[in-house]
GROMACS .gro file of C-alpha atoms in nm:
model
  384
    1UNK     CA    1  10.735   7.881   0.189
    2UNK     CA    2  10.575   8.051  -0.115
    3UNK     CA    3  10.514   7.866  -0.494
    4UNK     CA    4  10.758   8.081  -0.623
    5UNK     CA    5  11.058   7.942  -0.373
    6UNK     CA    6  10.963   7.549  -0.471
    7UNK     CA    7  10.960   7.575  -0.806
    8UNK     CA    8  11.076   7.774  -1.135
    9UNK     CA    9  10.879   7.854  -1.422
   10UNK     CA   10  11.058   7.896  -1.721
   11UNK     CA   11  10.948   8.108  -2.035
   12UNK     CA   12  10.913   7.762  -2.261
   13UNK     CA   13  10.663   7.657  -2.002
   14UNK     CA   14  10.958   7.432  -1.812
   15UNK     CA   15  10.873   7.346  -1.466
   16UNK     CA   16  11.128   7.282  -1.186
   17UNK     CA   17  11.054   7.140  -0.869
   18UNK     CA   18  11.080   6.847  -0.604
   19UNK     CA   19  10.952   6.554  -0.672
   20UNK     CA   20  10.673   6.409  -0.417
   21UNK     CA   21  10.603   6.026  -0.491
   22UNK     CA   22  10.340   5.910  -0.389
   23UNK     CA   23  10.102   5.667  -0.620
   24UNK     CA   24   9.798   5.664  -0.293
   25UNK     CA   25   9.650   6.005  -0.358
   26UNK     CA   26   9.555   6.012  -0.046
   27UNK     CA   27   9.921   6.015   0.106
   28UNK     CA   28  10.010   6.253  -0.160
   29UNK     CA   29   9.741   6.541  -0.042
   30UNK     CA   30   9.901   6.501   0.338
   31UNK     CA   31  10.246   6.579   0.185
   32UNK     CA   32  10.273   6.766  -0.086
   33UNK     CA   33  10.358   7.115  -0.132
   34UNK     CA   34  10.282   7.392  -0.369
   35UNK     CA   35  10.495   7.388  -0.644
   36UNK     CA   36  10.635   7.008  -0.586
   37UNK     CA   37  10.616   6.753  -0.894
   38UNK     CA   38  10.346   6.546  -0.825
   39UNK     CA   39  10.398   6.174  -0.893
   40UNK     CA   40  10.076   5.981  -0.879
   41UNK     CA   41  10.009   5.629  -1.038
   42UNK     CA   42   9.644   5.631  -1.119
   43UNK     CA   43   9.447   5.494  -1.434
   44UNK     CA   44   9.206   5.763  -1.570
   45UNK     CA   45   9.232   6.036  -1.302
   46UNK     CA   46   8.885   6.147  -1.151
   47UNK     CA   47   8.748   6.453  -1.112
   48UNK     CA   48   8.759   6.443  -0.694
   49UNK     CA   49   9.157   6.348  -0.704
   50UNK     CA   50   9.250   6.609  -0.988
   51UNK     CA   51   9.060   6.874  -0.796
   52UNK     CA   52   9.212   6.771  -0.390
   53UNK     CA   53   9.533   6.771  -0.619
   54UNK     CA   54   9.479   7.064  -0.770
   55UNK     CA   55   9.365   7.278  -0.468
   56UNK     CA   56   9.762   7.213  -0.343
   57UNK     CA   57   9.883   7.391  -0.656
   58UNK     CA   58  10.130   7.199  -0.745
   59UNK     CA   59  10.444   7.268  -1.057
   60UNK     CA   60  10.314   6.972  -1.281
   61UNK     CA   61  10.156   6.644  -1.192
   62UNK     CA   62  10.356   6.315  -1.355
   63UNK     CA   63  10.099   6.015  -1.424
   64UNK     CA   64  10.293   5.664  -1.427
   65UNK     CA   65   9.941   5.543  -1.593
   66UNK     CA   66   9.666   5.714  -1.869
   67UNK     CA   67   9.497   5.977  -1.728
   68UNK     CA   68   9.241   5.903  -1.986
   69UNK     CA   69   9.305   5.568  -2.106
   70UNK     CA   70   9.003   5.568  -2.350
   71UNK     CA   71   8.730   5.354  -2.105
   72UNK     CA   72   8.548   5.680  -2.040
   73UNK     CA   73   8.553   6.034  -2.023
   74UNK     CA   74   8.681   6.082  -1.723
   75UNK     CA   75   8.710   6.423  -1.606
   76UNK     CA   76   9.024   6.455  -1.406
   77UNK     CA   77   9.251   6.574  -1.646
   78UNK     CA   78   9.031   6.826  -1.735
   79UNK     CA   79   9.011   6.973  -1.426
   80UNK     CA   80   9.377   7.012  -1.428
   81UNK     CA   81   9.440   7.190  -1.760
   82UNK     CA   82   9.191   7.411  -1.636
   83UNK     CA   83   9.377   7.502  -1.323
   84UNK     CA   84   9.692   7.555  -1.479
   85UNK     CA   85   9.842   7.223  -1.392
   86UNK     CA   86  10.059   7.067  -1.626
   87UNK     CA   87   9.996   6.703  -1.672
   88UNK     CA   88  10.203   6.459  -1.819
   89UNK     CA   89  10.068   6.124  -1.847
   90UNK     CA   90  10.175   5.748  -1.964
   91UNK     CA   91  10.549   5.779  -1.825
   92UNK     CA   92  10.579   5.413  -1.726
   93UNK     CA   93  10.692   5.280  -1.368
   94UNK     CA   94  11.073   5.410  -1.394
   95UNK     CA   95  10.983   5.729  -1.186
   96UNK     CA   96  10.866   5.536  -0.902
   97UNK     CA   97  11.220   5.444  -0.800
   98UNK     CA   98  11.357   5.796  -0.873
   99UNK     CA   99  11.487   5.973  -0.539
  100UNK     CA  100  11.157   6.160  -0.310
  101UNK     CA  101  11.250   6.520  -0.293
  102UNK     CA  102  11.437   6.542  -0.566
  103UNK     CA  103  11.433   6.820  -0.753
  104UNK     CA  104  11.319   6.793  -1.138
  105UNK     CA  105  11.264   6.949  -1.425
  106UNK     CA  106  10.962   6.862  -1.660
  107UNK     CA  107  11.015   7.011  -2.027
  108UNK     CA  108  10.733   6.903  -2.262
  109UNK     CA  109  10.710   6.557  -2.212
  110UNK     CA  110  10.990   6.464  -2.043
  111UNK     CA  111  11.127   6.452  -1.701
  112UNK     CA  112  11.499   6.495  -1.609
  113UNK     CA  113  11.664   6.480  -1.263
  114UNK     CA  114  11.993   6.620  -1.236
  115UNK     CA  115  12.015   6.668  -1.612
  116UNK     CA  116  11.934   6.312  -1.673
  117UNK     CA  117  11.561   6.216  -1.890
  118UNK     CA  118  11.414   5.959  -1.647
  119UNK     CA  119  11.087   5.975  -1.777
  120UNK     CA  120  10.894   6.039  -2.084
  121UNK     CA  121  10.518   6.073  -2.157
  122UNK     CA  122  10.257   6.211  -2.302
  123UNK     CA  123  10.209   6.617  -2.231
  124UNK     CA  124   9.817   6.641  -2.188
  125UNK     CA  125   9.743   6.939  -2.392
  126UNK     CA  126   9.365   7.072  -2.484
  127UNK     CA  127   9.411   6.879  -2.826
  128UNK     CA  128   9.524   6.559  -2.692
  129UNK     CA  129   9.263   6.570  -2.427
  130UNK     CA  130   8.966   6.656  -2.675
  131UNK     CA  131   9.081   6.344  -2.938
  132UNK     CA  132   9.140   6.115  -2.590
  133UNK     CA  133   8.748   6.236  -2.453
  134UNK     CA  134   8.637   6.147  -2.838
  135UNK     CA  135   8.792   5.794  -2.835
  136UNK     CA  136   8.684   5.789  -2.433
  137UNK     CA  137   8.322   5.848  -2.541
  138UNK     CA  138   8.307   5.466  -2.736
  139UNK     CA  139   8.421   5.258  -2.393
  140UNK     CA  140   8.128   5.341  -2.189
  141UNK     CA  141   7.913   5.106  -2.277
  142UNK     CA  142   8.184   4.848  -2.143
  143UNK     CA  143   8.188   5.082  -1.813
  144UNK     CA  144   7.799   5.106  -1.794
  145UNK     CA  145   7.788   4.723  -1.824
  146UNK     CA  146   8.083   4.674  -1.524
  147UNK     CA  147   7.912   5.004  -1.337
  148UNK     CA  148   7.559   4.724  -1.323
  149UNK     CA  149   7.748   4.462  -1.218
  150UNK     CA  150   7.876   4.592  -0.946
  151UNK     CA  151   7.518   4.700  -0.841
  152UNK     CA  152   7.404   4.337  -0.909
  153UNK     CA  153   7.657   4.244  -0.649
  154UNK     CA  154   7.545   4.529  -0.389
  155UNK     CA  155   7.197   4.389  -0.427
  156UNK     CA  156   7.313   4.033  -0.353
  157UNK     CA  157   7.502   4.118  -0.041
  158UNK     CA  158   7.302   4.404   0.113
  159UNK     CA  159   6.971   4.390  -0.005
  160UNK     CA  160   6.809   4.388   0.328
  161UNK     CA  161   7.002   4.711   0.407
  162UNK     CA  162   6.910   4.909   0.080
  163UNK     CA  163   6.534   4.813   0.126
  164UNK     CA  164   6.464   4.771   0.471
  165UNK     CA  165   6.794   4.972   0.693
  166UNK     CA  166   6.863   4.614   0.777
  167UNK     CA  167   7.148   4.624   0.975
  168UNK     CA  168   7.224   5.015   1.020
  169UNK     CA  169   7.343   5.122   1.320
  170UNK     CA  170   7.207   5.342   1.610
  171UNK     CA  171   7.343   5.687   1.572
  172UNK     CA  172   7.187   5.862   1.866
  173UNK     CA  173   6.990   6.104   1.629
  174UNK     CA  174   6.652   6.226   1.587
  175UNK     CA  175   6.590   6.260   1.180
  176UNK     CA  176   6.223   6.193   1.194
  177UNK     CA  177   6.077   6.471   0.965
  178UNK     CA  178   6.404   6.667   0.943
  179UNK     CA  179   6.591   6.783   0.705
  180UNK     CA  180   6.913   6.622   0.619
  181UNK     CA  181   7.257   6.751   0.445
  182UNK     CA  182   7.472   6.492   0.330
  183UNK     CA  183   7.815   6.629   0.239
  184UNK     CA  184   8.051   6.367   0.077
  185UNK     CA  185   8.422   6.513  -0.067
  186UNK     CA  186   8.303   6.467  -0.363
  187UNK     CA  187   8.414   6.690  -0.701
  188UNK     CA  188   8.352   7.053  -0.603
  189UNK     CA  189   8.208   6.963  -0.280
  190UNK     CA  190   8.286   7.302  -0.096
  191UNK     CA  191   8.181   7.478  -0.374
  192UNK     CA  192   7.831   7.368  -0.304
  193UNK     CA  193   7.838   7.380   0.038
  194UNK     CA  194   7.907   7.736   0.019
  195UNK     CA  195   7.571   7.792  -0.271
  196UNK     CA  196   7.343   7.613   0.013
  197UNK     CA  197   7.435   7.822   0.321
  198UNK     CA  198   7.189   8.028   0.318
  199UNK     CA  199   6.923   7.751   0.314
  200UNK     CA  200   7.189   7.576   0.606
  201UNK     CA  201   7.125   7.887   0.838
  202UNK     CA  202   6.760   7.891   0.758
  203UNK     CA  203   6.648   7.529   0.792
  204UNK     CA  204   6.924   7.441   1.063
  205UNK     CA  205   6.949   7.057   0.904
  206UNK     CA  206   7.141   6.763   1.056
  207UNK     CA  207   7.449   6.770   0.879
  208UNK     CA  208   7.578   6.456   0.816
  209UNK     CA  209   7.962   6.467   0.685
  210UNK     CA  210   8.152   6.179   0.479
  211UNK     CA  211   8.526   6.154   0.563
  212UNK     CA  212   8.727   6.423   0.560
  213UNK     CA  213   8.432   6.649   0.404
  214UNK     CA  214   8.359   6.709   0.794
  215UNK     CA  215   8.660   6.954   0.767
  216UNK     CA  216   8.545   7.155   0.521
  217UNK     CA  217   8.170   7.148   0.663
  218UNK     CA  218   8.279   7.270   1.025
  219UNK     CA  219   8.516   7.534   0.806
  220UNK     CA  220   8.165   7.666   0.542
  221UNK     CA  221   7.842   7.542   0.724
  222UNK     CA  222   7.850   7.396   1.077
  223UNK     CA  223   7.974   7.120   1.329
  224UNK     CA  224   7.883   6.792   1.218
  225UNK     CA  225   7.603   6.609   1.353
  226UNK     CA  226   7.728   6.279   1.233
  227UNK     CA  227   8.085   6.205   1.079
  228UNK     CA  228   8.076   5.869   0.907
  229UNK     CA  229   8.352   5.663   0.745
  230UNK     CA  230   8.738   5.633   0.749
  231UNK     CA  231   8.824   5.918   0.941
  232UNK     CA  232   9.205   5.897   0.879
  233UNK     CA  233   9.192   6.231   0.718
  234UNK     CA  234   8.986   6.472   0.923
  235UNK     CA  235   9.123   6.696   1.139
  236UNK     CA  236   9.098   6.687   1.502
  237UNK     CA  237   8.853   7.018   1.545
  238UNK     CA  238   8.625   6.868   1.312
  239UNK     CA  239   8.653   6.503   1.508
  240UNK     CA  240   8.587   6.672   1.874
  241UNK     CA  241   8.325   6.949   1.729
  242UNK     CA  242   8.080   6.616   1.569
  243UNK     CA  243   7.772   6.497   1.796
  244UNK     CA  244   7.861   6.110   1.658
  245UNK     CA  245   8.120   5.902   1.469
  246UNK     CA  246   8.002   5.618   1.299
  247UNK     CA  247   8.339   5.447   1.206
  248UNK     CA  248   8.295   5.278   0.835
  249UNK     CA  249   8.626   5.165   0.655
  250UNK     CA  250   8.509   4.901   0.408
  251UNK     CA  251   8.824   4.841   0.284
  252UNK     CA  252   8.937   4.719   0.643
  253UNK     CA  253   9.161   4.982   0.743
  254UNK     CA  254   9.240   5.023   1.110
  255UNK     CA  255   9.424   5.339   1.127
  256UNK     CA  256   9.049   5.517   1.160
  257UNK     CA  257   8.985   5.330   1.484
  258UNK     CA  258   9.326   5.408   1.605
  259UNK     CA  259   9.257   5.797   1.553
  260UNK     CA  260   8.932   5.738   1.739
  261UNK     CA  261   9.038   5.562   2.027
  262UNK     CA  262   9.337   5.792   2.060
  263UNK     CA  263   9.109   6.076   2.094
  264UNK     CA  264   8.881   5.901   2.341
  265UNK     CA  265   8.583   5.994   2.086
  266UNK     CA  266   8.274   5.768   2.146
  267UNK     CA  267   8.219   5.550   1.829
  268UNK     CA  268   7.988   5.329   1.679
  269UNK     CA  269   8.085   5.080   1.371
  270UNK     CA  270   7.973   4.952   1.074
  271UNK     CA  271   8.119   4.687   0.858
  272UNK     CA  272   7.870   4.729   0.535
  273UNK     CA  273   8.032   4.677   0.173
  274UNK     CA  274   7.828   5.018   0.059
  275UNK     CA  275   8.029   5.327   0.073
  276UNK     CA  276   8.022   5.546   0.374
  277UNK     CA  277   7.823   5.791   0.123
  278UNK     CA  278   7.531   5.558   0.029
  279UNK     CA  279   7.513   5.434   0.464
  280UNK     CA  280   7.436   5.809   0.497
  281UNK     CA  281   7.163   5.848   0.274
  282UNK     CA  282   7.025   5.553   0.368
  283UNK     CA  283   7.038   5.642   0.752
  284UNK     CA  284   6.844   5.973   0.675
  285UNK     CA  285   6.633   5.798   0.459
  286UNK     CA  286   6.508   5.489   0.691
  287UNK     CA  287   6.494   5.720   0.997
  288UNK     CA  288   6.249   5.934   0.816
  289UNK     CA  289   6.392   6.203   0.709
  290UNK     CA  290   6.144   6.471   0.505
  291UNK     CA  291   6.419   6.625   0.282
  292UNK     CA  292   6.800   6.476   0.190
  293UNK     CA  293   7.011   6.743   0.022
  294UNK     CA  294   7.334   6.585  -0.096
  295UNK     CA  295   7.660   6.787  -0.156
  296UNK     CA  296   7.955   6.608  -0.317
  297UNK     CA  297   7.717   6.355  -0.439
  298UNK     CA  298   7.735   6.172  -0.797
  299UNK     CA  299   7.446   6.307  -0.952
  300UNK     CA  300   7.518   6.206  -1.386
  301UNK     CA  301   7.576   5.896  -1.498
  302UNK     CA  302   7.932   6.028  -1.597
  303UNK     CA  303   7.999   6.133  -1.232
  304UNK     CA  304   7.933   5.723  -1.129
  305UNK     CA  305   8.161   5.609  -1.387
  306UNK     CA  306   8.458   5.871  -1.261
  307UNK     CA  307   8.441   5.745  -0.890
  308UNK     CA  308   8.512   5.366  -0.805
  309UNK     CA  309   8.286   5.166  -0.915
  310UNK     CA  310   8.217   4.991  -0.627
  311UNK     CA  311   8.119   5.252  -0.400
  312UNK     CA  312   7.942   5.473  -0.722
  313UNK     CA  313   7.690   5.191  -0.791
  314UNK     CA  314   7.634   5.143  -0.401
  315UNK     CA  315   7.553   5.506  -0.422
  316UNK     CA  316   7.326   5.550  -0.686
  317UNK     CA  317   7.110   5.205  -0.540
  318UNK     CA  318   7.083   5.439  -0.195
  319UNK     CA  319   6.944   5.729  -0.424
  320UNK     CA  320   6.665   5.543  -0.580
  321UNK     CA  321   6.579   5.433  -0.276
  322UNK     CA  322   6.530   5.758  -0.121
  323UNK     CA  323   6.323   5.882  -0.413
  324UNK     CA  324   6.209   6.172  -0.369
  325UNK     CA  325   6.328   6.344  -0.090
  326UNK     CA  326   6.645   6.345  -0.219
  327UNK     CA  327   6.761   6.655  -0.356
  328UNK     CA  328   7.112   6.780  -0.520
  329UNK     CA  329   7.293   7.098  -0.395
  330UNK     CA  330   7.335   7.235  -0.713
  331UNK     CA  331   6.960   7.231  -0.799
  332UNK     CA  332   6.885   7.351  -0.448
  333UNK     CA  333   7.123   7.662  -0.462
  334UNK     CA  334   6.917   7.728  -0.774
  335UNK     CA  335   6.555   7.772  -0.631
  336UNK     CA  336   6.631   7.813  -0.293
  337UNK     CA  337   6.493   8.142  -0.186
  338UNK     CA  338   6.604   8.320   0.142
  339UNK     CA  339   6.308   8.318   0.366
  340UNK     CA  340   6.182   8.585   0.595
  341UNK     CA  341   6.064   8.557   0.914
  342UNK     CA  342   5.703   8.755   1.012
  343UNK     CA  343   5.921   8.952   1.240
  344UNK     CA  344   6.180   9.041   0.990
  345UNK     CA  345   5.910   9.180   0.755
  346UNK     CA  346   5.745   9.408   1.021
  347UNK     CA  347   6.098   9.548   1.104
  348UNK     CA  348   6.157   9.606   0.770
  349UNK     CA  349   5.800   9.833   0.696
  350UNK     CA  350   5.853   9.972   1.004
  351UNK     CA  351   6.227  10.074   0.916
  352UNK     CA  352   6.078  10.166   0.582
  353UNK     CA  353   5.813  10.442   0.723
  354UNK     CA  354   6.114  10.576   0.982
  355UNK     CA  355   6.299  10.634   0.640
  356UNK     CA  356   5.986  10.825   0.475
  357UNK     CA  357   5.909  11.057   0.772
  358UNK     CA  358   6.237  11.144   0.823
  359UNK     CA  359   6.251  11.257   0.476
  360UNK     CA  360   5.917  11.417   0.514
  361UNK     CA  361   6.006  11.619   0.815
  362UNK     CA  362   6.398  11.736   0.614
  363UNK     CA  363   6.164  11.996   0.418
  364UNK     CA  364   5.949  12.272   0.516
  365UNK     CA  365   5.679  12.155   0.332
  366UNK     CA  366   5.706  11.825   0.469
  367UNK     CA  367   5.749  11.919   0.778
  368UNK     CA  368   5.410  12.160   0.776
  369UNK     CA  369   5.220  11.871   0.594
  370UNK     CA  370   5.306  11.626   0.894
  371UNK     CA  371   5.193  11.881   1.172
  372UNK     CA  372   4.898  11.951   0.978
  373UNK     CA  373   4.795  11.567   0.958
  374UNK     CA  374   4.901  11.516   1.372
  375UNK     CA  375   4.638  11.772   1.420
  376UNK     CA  376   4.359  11.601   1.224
  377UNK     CA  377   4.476  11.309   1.344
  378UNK     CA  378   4.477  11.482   1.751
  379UNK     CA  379   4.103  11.631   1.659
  380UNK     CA  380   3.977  11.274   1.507
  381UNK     CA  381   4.091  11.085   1.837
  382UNK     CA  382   3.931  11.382   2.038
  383UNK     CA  383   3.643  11.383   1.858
  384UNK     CA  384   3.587  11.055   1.957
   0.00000   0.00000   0.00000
């Protein structure tokens, strides 16, 4: 069914569609459609959920909380406006209990079902969202100081991990002076999967994916080496196509290992507090990996204070520890140079003479030039 049989645009800029409700995001990207009203219950919407959200194009998204409550400048909202999203934000809990399917109609900054206003918000326009990034701008140092706490804690609980691979299981693979792609679904992930392909097809790394980035790495690069994490959400080609699982759900979920054993995938397990992200660096890193190229990756200090806190400062404590090998994909795809094999090159002077003496030989003074030089050439060689 297309966008334009879910929902109506009017000329006001009044959206009609069925409501999906669904405060997990996660459920929410399994069922919604394009042009359903997206009803999500999130406080300060990141970058990675506003883009997954956006990428399903829905009529409008309806936010029970802030989508920028004024903590930080969070960059989900943004992402929205600029894919043509309308966002509404600050509606209160009402909506929740409204019917699943229904079908509404968002006007400005309210939201009726069958005629009836049952919820009303704030309508996230360019304005409101420049004044709410200016206020935003003031609460980070109360983020910065929870975003080291939580890395305080990491260190307590898995020091020996972060410094020594402590604890890190056996994944089967050889990364000894290889280099390594780490692709977490981070904010515009596939985006820079696609800007490193060329150095993918060149360097033929082990390609480690995070979650459901696995799909779009067998779908832009390769099969997986290595999937690692909760692996609820990737799809079954990319499950059968990886070399390993390594099933991480820190938050003790079990539907992963029920996906697993219902595919009869062999498995190995990890039960470390660090994100799934962070394990994979550090894996490359304390098997001795030459060269970690992260995609989807917090890379700002900005980027750590849009993603959960507790995995973000897990991640950025698995960064310093790889140093420097560890290198972003946005800087890569900016340097990176296609390289040229010794073969390649000789085809390509050899391709490049064919060219010129065909071009010669086209004219009759070309052509009388050439025989002239096979004949010195013919008398040199005879001369010999």
């Amino acid at each position: 069914m297309s966008r334009s049989d879910r929902t109506t645009h009017a000329g006001d800029g009044t959206v009609t569609g069925a409501l999906r409700i669904e405060p997990s995001v996660r459920a929410l990207l399994r069922r919604l459609r394009p042009g359903e009203v997206a009803v999500i219950d999130i406080l300060d919407l990141d970058q990675q959920s506003a883009e997954e959200i956006a990428a399903r194009r829905p009529g409008a998204v309806i936010d029970v909380k802030a989508s920028i409550s004024g903590r930080y400048p969070t960059g989900g909202p943004r992402v929205l406006l600029e894919a043509g999203v309308p966002l509404i934000d600050e509606v209160g809990s009402a909506i929740l209990g409204a019917k699943d399917g229904a079908k509404a109609t968002v006007s400005g900054s309210q939201v009726l079902v069958d005629g009836t206003v049952v919820a009303d918000g704030r309508e996230v326009t360019d304005d409101v969202l420049a004044d709410a990034m200016q206020d935003a701008t003031e609460g980070m140092r109360v983020q910065l100081a929870t975003f080291t706490a939580n890395a305080m804690d990491h260190v307590e609980r898995e020091a020996d991990t972060i410094l020594d691979g402590a604890g890190l299981p056996d994944v089967g693979l050889d990364l000894e002076g290889r280099h390594v792609v780490v692709v977490a679904p981070g904010f515009r992930h596939r985006e820079q999967i696609a800007s490193i392909r060329r150095y993918i097809r060149d360097h033929r790394p082990i390609l480690i994916a995070v979650g459901h980035a696995a799909d779009a790495t067998l779908e832009l690069a390769s099969a997986p080496h290595l999937i690692i994490g909760d692996v609820d959400g990737v799809g079954d080609d990319a499950l059968r196509s990886a070399d390993r699982v390594l099933l991480h759900e820190p938050r003790g979920g079990a539907s992963g290992q029920a996906r697993i054993d219902a595919l009869g995938l062999a498995h190995t397990v990890s039960d470390s507090s660090l994100s799934s992200t962070a394990l994979a660096i550090l894996l490359a890193h304390t098997q001795g990996a030459s060269v970690i190229v992260t995609v989807g990756v917090e890379s700002s200090l900005q980027d750590y204070l849009d993603t959960s806190q507790a995995d973000a400062s897990g991640t950025f404590l698995a960064r310093l520890q790889a140093g420097t090998s560890i290198v972003d994909a946005p800087a890569l795809a900016q340097v990176y140079r296609h390289r040229y094999s010794p073969m390649t090159l000789v085809l390509l002077v050899v391709a490049g003479l064919v060219a010129l003496g065909a071009a010669v030989w086209s004219t009759p003074a070309g052509r009388a030039w050439a025989e002239d030089l096979w004949t010195m050439v013919n008398s040199w060689i005879g001369g010999a």
